Amino acid sequence: MPNNIKQQIQADLQQAKETGQLRTERIREIVKSAVSQVASEFKQGSSEVRSIVRDAVSAVIDNFQEKGGELKDEVTASIEGALEGINSQRHQNIVRTQTDIKRLQAQLDGEEEQLQQEVDVILAEIEETGKEKPASTKTAIDSAVNAIKDSDEVGLLKKRYAQLQAQLAIVRANMAARYGGRNMEVQDYLDEAKHWYDKARPQAESMAVQVEEKRSQLEDKLGEAGTSLARKERQIKQTLRELLLTAADLFKDKEPANKERETIHK
């Protein structure tokens, strides 16, 4: 098949045209299928694979050359299909790696939770010993324990960590949608982003108005992305790009600005 991939693609395109199914999504699937079959015979990144991609895209261009300068959508679909085809095996490896990462993340979260519980028990015991001390000493102990419990540094680190994880999940959703991920995989990343976003979100009453507006925009975009994905709309990639930009804009906020400045100067 390496020698006749162009003929294979053009034949499939002609068949789709005859049955009235020659839409950009179908073009992408035809090219993806043809390229993935051939690319499996060669080493990833080799010159042969690059040649296959060029031939695949060229086959689509030849088939629609009568459209002249109006074949952008068809060329885009062919390039997307070719990239998905040559990277299908690599993408499966990425999915397996991400599954391992999620398992390790869950383990890490559990260990951190256990650590926090142990710290809480220790602080409670320290508070208990303070009850037998003079009032001034008890006040000092309570103040010290409360200061540790309400550490601004810890709260800020947790918030920024959750923000980073939310952004990474959105990036992965974009990558999966762009390079051949299944809808379920993209939705998993969106759910993961929502999970971390909720962890990063402070109480509404502490938000500035402009920050609350940005957060509302992010929530709307998360919902819009999920809806578009469920309907299998072609605009999902554009929606995911907008979601990523919205998240980037939100997470560079300085909320709560005064508290962060105080933390930095302490």
PDB file of C-alpha atoms in Angstrom:
ATOM      1  CA  MET A   1       0.000   0.000   0.000  1.00  0.00           C
ATOM      2  CA  PRO A   2       2.895   2.492   0.523  1.00  0.00           C
ATOM      3  CA  ASN A   3       3.176   2.918  -3.240  1.00  0.00           C
ATOM      4  CA  ASN A   4      -0.496   3.579  -3.894  1.00  0.00           C
ATOM      5  CA  ILE A   5      -1.723   5.497  -0.868  1.00  0.00           C
ATOM      6  CA  LYS A   6      -2.741   8.357  -3.149  1.00  0.00           C
ATOM      7  CA  GLN A   7      -4.852   6.020  -5.270  1.00  0.00           C
ATOM      8  CA  GLN A   8      -6.395   4.497  -2.133  1.00  0.00           C
ATOM      9  CA  ILE A   9      -7.359   7.889  -0.720  1.00  0.00           C
ATOM     10  CA  GLN A  10      -8.665   9.195  -4.029  1.00  0.00           C
ATOM     11  CA  ALA A  11     -10.776   6.045  -4.490  1.00  0.00           C
ATOM     12  CA  ASP A  12     -12.247   6.423  -0.993  1.00  0.00           C
ATOM     13  CA  LEU A  13     -12.918  10.101  -1.614  1.00  0.00           C
ATOM     14  CA  GLN A  14     -14.685   9.283  -4.873  1.00  0.00           C
ATOM     15  CA  GLN A  15     -16.821   6.659  -3.153  1.00  0.00           C
ATOM     16  CA  ALA A  16     -17.756   9.114  -0.399  1.00  0.00           C
ATOM     17  CA  LYS A  17     -18.623  11.703  -3.030  1.00  0.00           C
ATOM     18  CA  GLU A  18     -20.894   9.280  -4.858  1.00  0.00           C
ATOM     19  CA  THR A  19     -22.774   8.457  -1.654  1.00  0.00           C
ATOM     20  CA  GLY A  20     -23.060  12.122  -0.658  1.00  0.00           C
ATOM     21  CA  GLN A  21     -20.835  11.732   2.404  1.00  0.00           C
ATOM     22  CA  LEU A  22     -17.868  13.821   1.321  1.00  0.00           C
ATOM     23  CA  ARG A  23     -17.737  16.221   4.254  1.00  0.00           C
ATOM     24  CA  THR A  24     -14.577  17.468   5.933  1.00  0.00           C
ATOM     25  CA  GLU A  25     -15.013  15.019   8.819  1.00  0.00           C
ATOM     26  CA  ARG A  26     -15.175  12.139   6.346  1.00  0.00           C
ATOM     27  CA  ILE A  27     -12.074  13.406   4.550  1.00  0.00           C
ATOM     28  CA  ARG A  28     -10.209  13.415   7.843  1.00  0.00           C
ATOM     29  CA  GLU A  29     -11.294   9.846   8.612  1.00  0.00           C
ATOM     30  CA  ILE A  30     -10.330   8.584   5.133  1.00  0.00           C
ATOM     31  CA  VAL A  31      -6.844  10.065   5.351  1.00  0.00           C
ATOM     32  CA  LYS A  32      -6.384   8.931   8.954  1.00  0.00           C
ATOM     33  CA  SER A  33      -7.319   5.345   8.118  1.00  0.00           C
ATOM     34  CA  ALA A  34      -5.068   5.154   5.059  1.00  0.00           C
ATOM     35  CA  VAL A  35      -2.073   6.769   6.739  1.00  0.00           C
ATOM     36  CA  SER A  36      -2.326   4.730   9.960  1.00  0.00           C
ATOM     37  CA  GLN A  37      -2.289   1.469   7.985  1.00  0.00           C
ATOM     38  CA  VAL A  38       0.812   2.431   6.046  1.00  0.00           C
ATOM     39  CA  ALA A  39       2.645   4.261   8.817  1.00  0.00           C
ATOM     40  CA  SER A  40       2.554   1.156  11.035  1.00  0.00           C
ATOM     41  CA  GLU A  41       5.067  -0.424   8.660  1.00  0.00           C
ATOM     42  CA  PHE A  42       7.709   2.244   9.263  1.00  0.00           C
ATOM     43  CA  LYS A  43       9.553   3.745  12.196  1.00  0.00           C
ATOM     44  CA  GLN A  44       7.912   6.848  13.636  1.00  0.00           C
ATOM     45  CA  GLY A  45       9.593  10.058  12.506  1.00  0.00           C
ATOM     46  CA  SER A  46      11.282   8.386   9.532  1.00  0.00           C
ATOM     47  CA  SER A  47      11.514   9.985   6.109  1.00  0.00           C
ATOM     48  CA  GLU A  48       9.145   7.315   4.764  1.00  0.00           C
ATOM     49  CA  VAL A  49       6.433   8.400   7.193  1.00  0.00           C
ATOM     50  CA  ARG A  50       6.870  12.049   6.236  1.00  0.00           C
ATOM     51  CA  SER A  51       6.596  11.056   2.583  1.00  0.00           C
ATOM     52  CA  ILE A  52       3.351   9.209   3.323  1.00  0.00           C
ATOM     53  CA  VAL A  53       1.892  12.336   4.889  1.00  0.00           C
ATOM     54  CA  ARG A  54       2.860  14.447   1.900  1.00  0.00           C
ATOM     55  CA  ASP A  55       1.294  11.919  -0.491  1.00  0.00           C
ATOM     56  CA  ALA A  56      -1.906  11.757   1.569  1.00  0.00           C
ATOM     57  CA  VAL A  57      -2.356  15.524   1.657  1.00  0.00           C
ATOM     58  CA  SER A  58      -1.447  15.746  -2.023  1.00  0.00           C
ATOM     59  CA  ALA A  59      -4.156  13.192  -2.846  1.00  0.00           C
ATOM     60  CA  VAL A  60      -6.808  15.390  -1.263  1.00  0.00           C
ATOM     61  CA  ILE A  61      -5.497  18.538  -2.956  1.00  0.00           C
ATOM     62  CA  ASP A  62      -5.560  16.812  -6.349  1.00  0.00           C
ATOM     63  CA  ASN A  63      -9.116  15.657  -5.724  1.00  0.00           C
ATOM     64  CA  PHE A  64     -10.362  19.164  -4.891  1.00  0.00           C
ATOM     65  CA  GLN A  65      -8.048  21.303  -7.029  1.00  0.00           C
ATOM     66  CA  GLU A  66     -11.020  22.601  -9.014  1.00  0.00           C
ATOM     67  CA  LYS A  67     -12.009  24.576  -5.907  1.00  0.00           C
ATOM     68  CA  GLY A  68      -8.894  26.679  -6.264  1.00  0.00           C
ATOM     69  CA  GLY A  69      -8.294  28.887  -3.243  1.00  0.00           C
ATOM     70  CA  GLU A  70     -11.435  27.648  -1.474  1.00  0.00           C
ATOM     71  CA  LEU A  71     -10.130  24.244  -0.414  1.00  0.00           C
ATOM     72  CA  LYS A  72      -8.707  25.314   2.956  1.00  0.00           C
ATOM     73  CA  ASP A  73     -11.162  23.160   4.952  1.00  0.00           C
ATOM     74  CA  GLU A  74     -10.362  20.076   2.876  1.00  0.00           C
ATOM     75  CA  VAL A  75      -6.602  20.610   3.216  1.00  0.00           C
ATOM     76  CA  THR A  76      -6.954  21.197   6.948  1.00  0.00           C
ATOM     77  CA  ALA A  77      -8.972  17.982   7.311  1.00  0.00           C
ATOM     78  CA  SER A  78      -6.377  16.020   5.345  1.00  0.00           C
ATOM     79  CA  ILE A  79      -3.499  17.328   7.461  1.00  0.00           C
ATOM     80  CA  GLU A  80      -5.387  16.587  10.696  1.00  0.00           C
ATOM     81  CA  GLY A  81      -6.210  13.086   9.479  1.00  0.00           C
ATOM     82  CA  ALA A  82      -2.625  12.419   8.427  1.00  0.00           C
ATOM     83  CA  LEU A  83      -1.234  13.585  11.771  1.00  0.00           C
ATOM     84  CA  GLU A  84      -3.750  11.473  13.670  1.00  0.00           C
ATOM     85  CA  GLY A  85      -2.865   8.491  11.481  1.00  0.00           C
ATOM     86  CA  ILE A  86       0.899   8.614  12.006  1.00  0.00           C
ATOM     87  CA  ASN A  87       0.533   9.326  15.728  1.00  0.00           C
ATOM     88  CA  SER A  88      -2.202   6.810  16.557  1.00  0.00           C
ATOM     89  CA  GLN A  89       0.164   4.330  18.244  1.00  0.00           C
ATOM     90  CA  ARG A  90       2.026   7.074  20.056  1.00  0.00           C
ATOM     91  CA  HIS A  91      -1.264   8.524  21.238  1.00  0.00           C
ATOM     92  CA  GLN A  92      -2.256   5.166  22.714  1.00  0.00           C
ATOM     93  CA  ASN A  93       1.021   5.172  24.653  1.00  0.00           C
ATOM     94  CA  ILE A  94       0.214   8.660  25.927  1.00  0.00           C
ATOM     95  CA  VAL A  95      -3.214   7.504  27.097  1.00  0.00           C
ATOM     96  CA  ARG A  96      -1.647   4.621  29.033  1.00  0.00           C
ATOM     97  CA  THR A  97       0.888   6.980  30.592  1.00  0.00           C
ATOM     98  CA  GLN A  98      -1.851   9.422  31.583  1.00  0.00           C
ATOM     99  CA  THR A  99      -3.736   6.557  33.242  1.00  0.00           C
ATOM    100  CA  ASP A 100      -0.643   5.759  35.295  1.00  0.00           C
ATOM    101  CA  ILE A 101      -0.269   9.434  36.188  1.00  0.00           C
ATOM    102  CA  LYS A 102      -3.867   9.606  37.416  1.00  0.00           C
ATOM    103  CA  ARG A 103      -3.326   6.517  39.556  1.00  0.00           C
ATOM    104  CA  LEU A 104      -0.176   8.027  41.076  1.00  0.00           C
ATOM    105  CA  GLN A 105      -1.969  11.362  41.570  1.00  0.00           C
ATOM    106  CA  ALA A 106      -4.743   9.613  43.484  1.00  0.00           C
ATOM    107  CA  GLN A 107      -2.117   7.852  45.602  1.00  0.00           C
ATOM    108  CA  LEU A 108      -0.341  11.147  46.224  1.00  0.00           C
ATOM    109  CA  ASP A 109      -3.588  12.875  47.206  1.00  0.00           C
ATOM    110  CA  GLY A 110      -4.342  10.064  49.653  1.00  0.00           C
ATOM    111  CA  GLU A 111      -0.906  10.281  51.245  1.00  0.00           C
ATOM    112  CA  GLU A 112      -1.161  14.064  51.522  1.00  0.00           C
ATOM    113  CA  GLU A 113      -4.573  13.705  53.157  1.00  0.00           C
ATOM    114  CA  GLN A 114      -3.155  11.238  55.672  1.00  0.00           C
ATOM    115  CA  LEU A 115      -0.293  13.619  56.380  1.00  0.00           C
ATOM    116  CA  GLN A 116      -2.728  16.490  56.958  1.00  0.00           C
ATOM    117  CA  GLN A 117      -4.801  14.328  59.319  1.00  0.00           C
ATOM    118  CA  GLU A 118      -1.698  13.443  61.329  1.00  0.00           C
ATOM    119  CA  VAL A 119      -0.761  17.112  61.568  1.00  0.00           C
ATOM    120  CA  ASP A 120      -4.292  17.980  62.719  1.00  0.00           C
ATOM    121  CA  VAL A 121      -4.108  15.316  65.440  1.00  0.00           C
ATOM    122  CA  ILE A 122      -0.742  16.617  66.644  1.00  0.00           C
ATOM    123  CA  LEU A 123      -2.010  20.208  66.742  1.00  0.00           C
ATOM    124  CA  ALA A 124      -5.138  19.112  68.617  1.00  0.00           C
ATOM    125  CA  GLU A 125      -2.985  17.338  71.210  1.00  0.00           C
ATOM    126  CA  ILE A 126      -0.848  20.445  71.616  1.00  0.00           C
ATOM    127  CA  GLU A 127      -3.994  22.508  72.135  1.00  0.00           C
ATOM    128  CA  GLU A 128      -5.182  19.959  74.713  1.00  0.00           C
ATOM    129  CA  THR A 129      -1.970  20.270  76.735  1.00  0.00           C
ATOM    130  CA  GLY A 130      -2.424  24.038  76.748  1.00  0.00           C
ATOM    131  CA  LYS A 131      -5.633  23.727  78.748  1.00  0.00           C
ATOM    132  CA  GLU A 132      -3.593  22.879  81.842  1.00  0.00           C
ATOM    133  CA  LYS A 133      -1.338  25.902  81.460  1.00  0.00           C
ATOM    134  CA  PRO A 134      -1.860  29.435  82.771  1.00  0.00           C
ATOM    135  CA  ALA A 135      -4.244  31.600  80.730  1.00  0.00           C
ATOM    136  CA  SER A 136      -1.455  33.607  79.106  1.00  0.00           C
ATOM    137  CA  THR A 137       0.410  30.461  78.100  1.00  0.00           C
ATOM    138  CA  LYS A 138      -2.786  28.844  76.787  1.00  0.00           C
ATOM    139  CA  THR A 139      -3.503  31.952  74.710  1.00  0.00           C
ATOM    140  CA  ALA A 140      -0.008  31.862  73.232  1.00  0.00           C
ATOM    141  CA  ILE A 141      -0.318  28.150  72.380  1.00  0.00           C
ATOM    142  CA  ASP A 142      -3.750  28.608  70.785  1.00  0.00           C
ATOM    143  CA  SER A 143      -2.481  31.555  68.778  1.00  0.00           C
ATOM    144  CA  ALA A 144       0.525  29.580  67.524  1.00  0.00           C
ATOM    145  CA  VAL A 145      -1.601  26.553  66.581  1.00  0.00           C
ATOM    146  CA  ASN A 146      -4.166  28.704  64.761  1.00  0.00           C
ATOM    147  CA  ALA A 147      -1.399  30.509  62.888  1.00  0.00           C
ATOM    148  CA  ILE A 148      -0.101  27.182  61.604  1.00  0.00           C
ATOM    149  CA  LYS A 149      -3.575  25.944  60.689  1.00  0.00           C
ATOM    150  CA  ASP A 150      -4.387  29.123  58.762  1.00  0.00           C
ATOM    151  CA  SER A 151      -1.004  29.460  57.066  1.00  0.00           C
ATOM    152  CA  ASP A 152      -1.313  31.773  54.068  1.00  0.00           C
ATOM    153  CA  GLU A 153       1.681  30.091  52.456  1.00  0.00           C
ATOM    154  CA  VAL A 154       0.061  26.668  52.540  1.00  0.00           C
ATOM    155  CA  GLY A 155      -3.245  28.005  51.232  1.00  0.00           C
ATOM    156  CA  LEU A 156      -1.541  29.883  48.412  1.00  0.00           C
ATOM    157  CA  LEU A 157       0.546  26.872  47.388  1.00  0.00           C
ATOM    158  CA  LYS A 158      -2.533  24.634  47.291  1.00  0.00           C
ATOM    159  CA  LYS A 159      -4.422  27.179  45.220  1.00  0.00           C
ATOM    160  CA  ARG A 160      -1.635  27.623  42.670  1.00  0.00           C
ATOM    161  CA  TYR A 161      -1.090  23.874  42.447  1.00  0.00           C
ATOM    162  CA  ALA A 162      -4.783  23.296  41.726  1.00  0.00           C
ATOM    163  CA  GLN A 163      -4.755  26.073  39.110  1.00  0.00           C
ATOM    164  CA  LEU A 164      -1.771  24.486  37.380  1.00  0.00           C
ATOM    165  CA  GLN A 165      -3.439  21.074  37.346  1.00  0.00           C
ATOM    166  CA  ALA A 166      -6.638  22.581  35.896  1.00  0.00           C
ATOM    167  CA  GLN A 167      -4.701  24.263  33.099  1.00  0.00           C
ATOM    168  CA  LEU A 168      -2.755  21.078  32.346  1.00  0.00           C
ATOM    169  CA  ALA A 169      -5.997  19.117  32.071  1.00  0.00           C
ATOM    170  CA  ILE A 170      -7.359  21.665  29.584  1.00  0.00           C
ATOM    171  CA  VAL A 171      -4.121  21.489  27.576  1.00  0.00           C
ATOM    172  CA  ARG A 172      -4.436  17.696  27.458  1.00  0.00           C
ATOM    173  CA  ALA A 173      -8.051  17.994  26.315  1.00  0.00           C
ATOM    174  CA  ASN A 174      -6.872  20.237  23.476  1.00  0.00           C
ATOM    175  CA  MET A 175      -4.103  17.819  22.521  1.00  0.00           C
ATOM    176  CA  ALA A 176      -6.432  14.822  22.594  1.00  0.00           C
ATOM    177  CA  ALA A 177      -9.038  16.578  20.428  1.00  0.00           C
ATOM    178  CA  ARG A 178      -6.404  17.755  17.968  1.00  0.00           C
ATOM    179  CA  TYR A 179      -4.464  14.512  17.604  1.00  0.00           C
ATOM    180  CA  GLY A 180      -7.026  11.752  17.521  1.00  0.00           C
ATOM    181  CA  GLY A 181      -8.262  11.296  21.074  1.00  0.00           C
ATOM    182  CA  ARG A 182     -11.650   9.689  21.628  1.00  0.00           C
ATOM    183  CA  ASN A 183     -14.527  11.836  22.845  1.00  0.00           C
ATOM    184  CA  MET A 184     -14.551   9.971  26.154  1.00  0.00           C
ATOM    185  CA  GLU A 185     -10.874  10.812  26.651  1.00  0.00           C
ATOM    186  CA  VAL A 186     -11.464  14.506  25.977  1.00  0.00           C
ATOM    187  CA  GLN A 187     -14.422  14.492  28.377  1.00  0.00           C
ATOM    188  CA  ASP A 188     -12.250  12.864  31.078  1.00  0.00           C
ATOM    189  CA  TYR A 189      -9.799  15.741  30.787  1.00  0.00           C
ATOM    190  CA  LEU A 190     -12.631  18.282  30.988  1.00  0.00           C
ATOM    191  CA  ASP A 191     -13.921  16.577  34.130  1.00  0.00           C
ATOM    192  CA  GLU A 192     -10.413  16.615  35.573  1.00  0.00           C
ATOM    193  CA  ALA A 193     -10.092  20.326  34.804  1.00  0.00           C
ATOM    194  CA  LYS A 194     -13.424  20.987  36.546  1.00  0.00           C
ATOM    195  CA  HIS A 195     -12.240  19.004  39.589  1.00  0.00           C
ATOM    196  CA  TRP A 196      -9.029  21.007  39.972  1.00  0.00           C
ATOM    197  CA  TYR A 197     -10.770  24.276  39.146  1.00  0.00           C
ATOM    198  CA  ASP A 198     -13.220  23.676  41.998  1.00  0.00           C
ATOM    199  CA  LYS A 199     -10.276  23.056  44.326  1.00  0.00           C
ATOM    200  CA  ALA A 200      -8.648  26.309  43.249  1.00  0.00           C
ATOM    201  CA  ARG A 201     -11.833  28.321  43.621  1.00  0.00           C
ATOM    202  CA  PRO A 202     -12.072  30.377  46.840  1.00  0.00           C
ATOM    203  CA  GLN A 203     -15.300  31.349  48.547  1.00  0.00           C
ATOM    204  CA  ALA A 204     -17.417  33.629  46.366  1.00  0.00           C
ATOM    205  CA  GLU A 205     -17.699  36.331  48.998  1.00  0.00           C
ATOM    206  CA  SER A 206     -13.932  36.856  48.960  1.00  0.00           C
ATOM    207  CA  MET A 207     -13.753  37.448  45.212  1.00  0.00           C
ATOM    208  CA  ALA A 208     -13.418  40.758  43.491  1.00  0.00           C
ATOM    209  CA  VAL A 209     -16.160  41.453  40.941  1.00  0.00           C
ATOM    210  CA  GLN A 210     -13.840  41.215  37.935  1.00  0.00           C
ATOM    211  CA  VAL A 211     -12.378  37.927  39.176  1.00  0.00           C
ATOM    212  CA  GLU A 212     -15.856  36.477  39.675  1.00  0.00           C
ATOM    213  CA  GLU A 213     -16.729  37.469  36.100  1.00  0.00           C
ATOM    214  CA  LYS A 214     -13.664  35.617  34.792  1.00  0.00           C
ATOM    215  CA  ARG A 215     -14.540  32.533  36.821  1.00  0.00           C
ATOM    216  CA  SER A 216     -18.067  32.641  35.466  1.00  0.00           C
ATOM    217  CA  GLN A 217     -16.665  32.760  31.920  1.00  0.00           C
ATOM    218  CA  LEU A 218     -14.518  29.701  32.634  1.00  0.00           C
ATOM    219  CA  GLU A 219     -17.486  27.770  34.006  1.00  0.00           C
ATOM    220  CA  ASP A 220     -19.503  28.684  30.909  1.00  0.00           C
ATOM    221  CA  LYS A 221     -16.679  27.533  28.620  1.00  0.00           C
ATOM    222  CA  LEU A 222     -16.310  24.236  30.488  1.00  0.00           C
ATOM    223  CA  GLY A 223     -20.017  23.607  30.080  1.00  0.00           C
ATOM    224  CA  GLU A 224     -19.966  24.661  26.424  1.00  0.00           C
ATOM    225  CA  ALA A 225     -17.058  22.321  25.676  1.00  0.00           C
ATOM    226  CA  GLY A 226     -18.839  19.383  27.278  1.00  0.00           C
ATOM    227  CA  THR A 227     -22.045  20.116  25.355  1.00  0.00           C
ATOM    228  CA  SER A 228     -20.236  20.477  22.017  1.00  0.00           C
ATOM    229  CA  LEU A 229     -18.380  17.229  22.631  1.00  0.00           C
ATOM    230  CA  ALA A 230     -21.587  15.358  23.466  1.00  0.00           C
ATOM    231  CA  ARG A 231     -23.154  16.607  20.236  1.00  0.00           C
ATOM    232  CA  LYS A 232     -19.965  15.759  18.309  1.00  0.00           C
ATOM    233  CA  GLU A 233     -19.890  19.258  16.889  1.00  0.00           C
ATOM    234  CA  ARG A 234     -16.954  20.188  14.676  1.00  0.00           C
ATOM    235  CA  GLN A 235     -16.500  23.421  16.620  1.00  0.00           C
ATOM    236  CA  ILE A 236     -15.203  21.497  19.664  1.00  0.00           C
ATOM    237  CA  LYS A 237     -11.572  22.307  18.811  1.00  0.00           C
ATOM    238  CA  GLN A 238     -12.297  26.022  18.648  1.00  0.00           C
ATOM    239  CA  THR A 239     -14.270  25.811  21.890  1.00  0.00           C
ATOM    240  CA  LEU A 240     -11.387  24.025  23.620  1.00  0.00           C
ATOM    241  CA  ARG A 241      -8.934  26.673  22.400  1.00  0.00           C
ATOM    242  CA  GLU A 242     -11.176  29.396  23.806  1.00  0.00           C
ATOM    243  CA  LEU A 243     -11.431  27.464  27.075  1.00  0.00           C
ATOM    244  CA  LEU A 244      -7.643  27.284  27.334  1.00  0.00           C
ATOM    245  CA  LEU A 245      -7.288  31.038  26.733  1.00  0.00           C
ATOM    246  CA  THR A 246     -10.018  31.786  29.281  1.00  0.00           C
ATOM    247  CA  ALA A 247      -8.293  29.608  31.881  1.00  0.00           C
ATOM    248  CA  ALA A 248      -4.922  31.230  31.205  1.00  0.00           C
ATOM    249  CA  ASP A 249      -6.459  34.678  31.632  1.00  0.00           C
ATOM    250  CA  LEU A 250      -8.245  33.708  34.845  1.00  0.00           C
ATOM    251  CA  PHE A 251      -5.356  31.952  36.523  1.00  0.00           C
ATOM    252  CA  LYS A 252      -3.015  34.879  36.141  1.00  0.00           C
ATOM    253  CA  ASP A 253      -5.285  36.847  38.480  1.00  0.00           C
ATOM    254  CA  LYS A 254      -3.810  38.197  41.707  1.00  0.00           C
ATOM    255  CA  GLU A 255      -6.817  37.301  43.842  1.00  0.00           C
ATOM    256  CA  PRO A 256      -6.685  37.919  46.681  1.00  0.00           C
ATOM    257  CA  ALA A 257      -4.008  40.459  45.790  1.00  0.00           C
ATOM    258  CA  ASN A 258      -3.500  41.980  49.223  1.00  0.00           C
ATOM    259  CA  LYS A 259      -3.140  38.619  50.953  1.00  0.00           C
ATOM    260  CA  GLU A 260      -0.562  37.431  48.438  1.00  0.00           C
ATOM    261  CA  ARG A 261       1.481  40.581  48.832  1.00  0.00           C
ATOM    262  CA  GLU A 262       1.348  40.168  52.589  1.00  0.00           C
ATOM    263  CA  THR A 263       2.499  36.573  52.261  1.00  0.00           C
ATOM    264  CA  ILE A 264       5.404  37.524  50.034  1.00  0.00           C
ATOM    265  CA  HIS A 265       6.598  40.248  52.395  1.00  0.00           C
ATOM    266  CA  LYS A 266       6.400  38.134  55.549  1.00  0.00           C
TER     267      LYS A 266
END
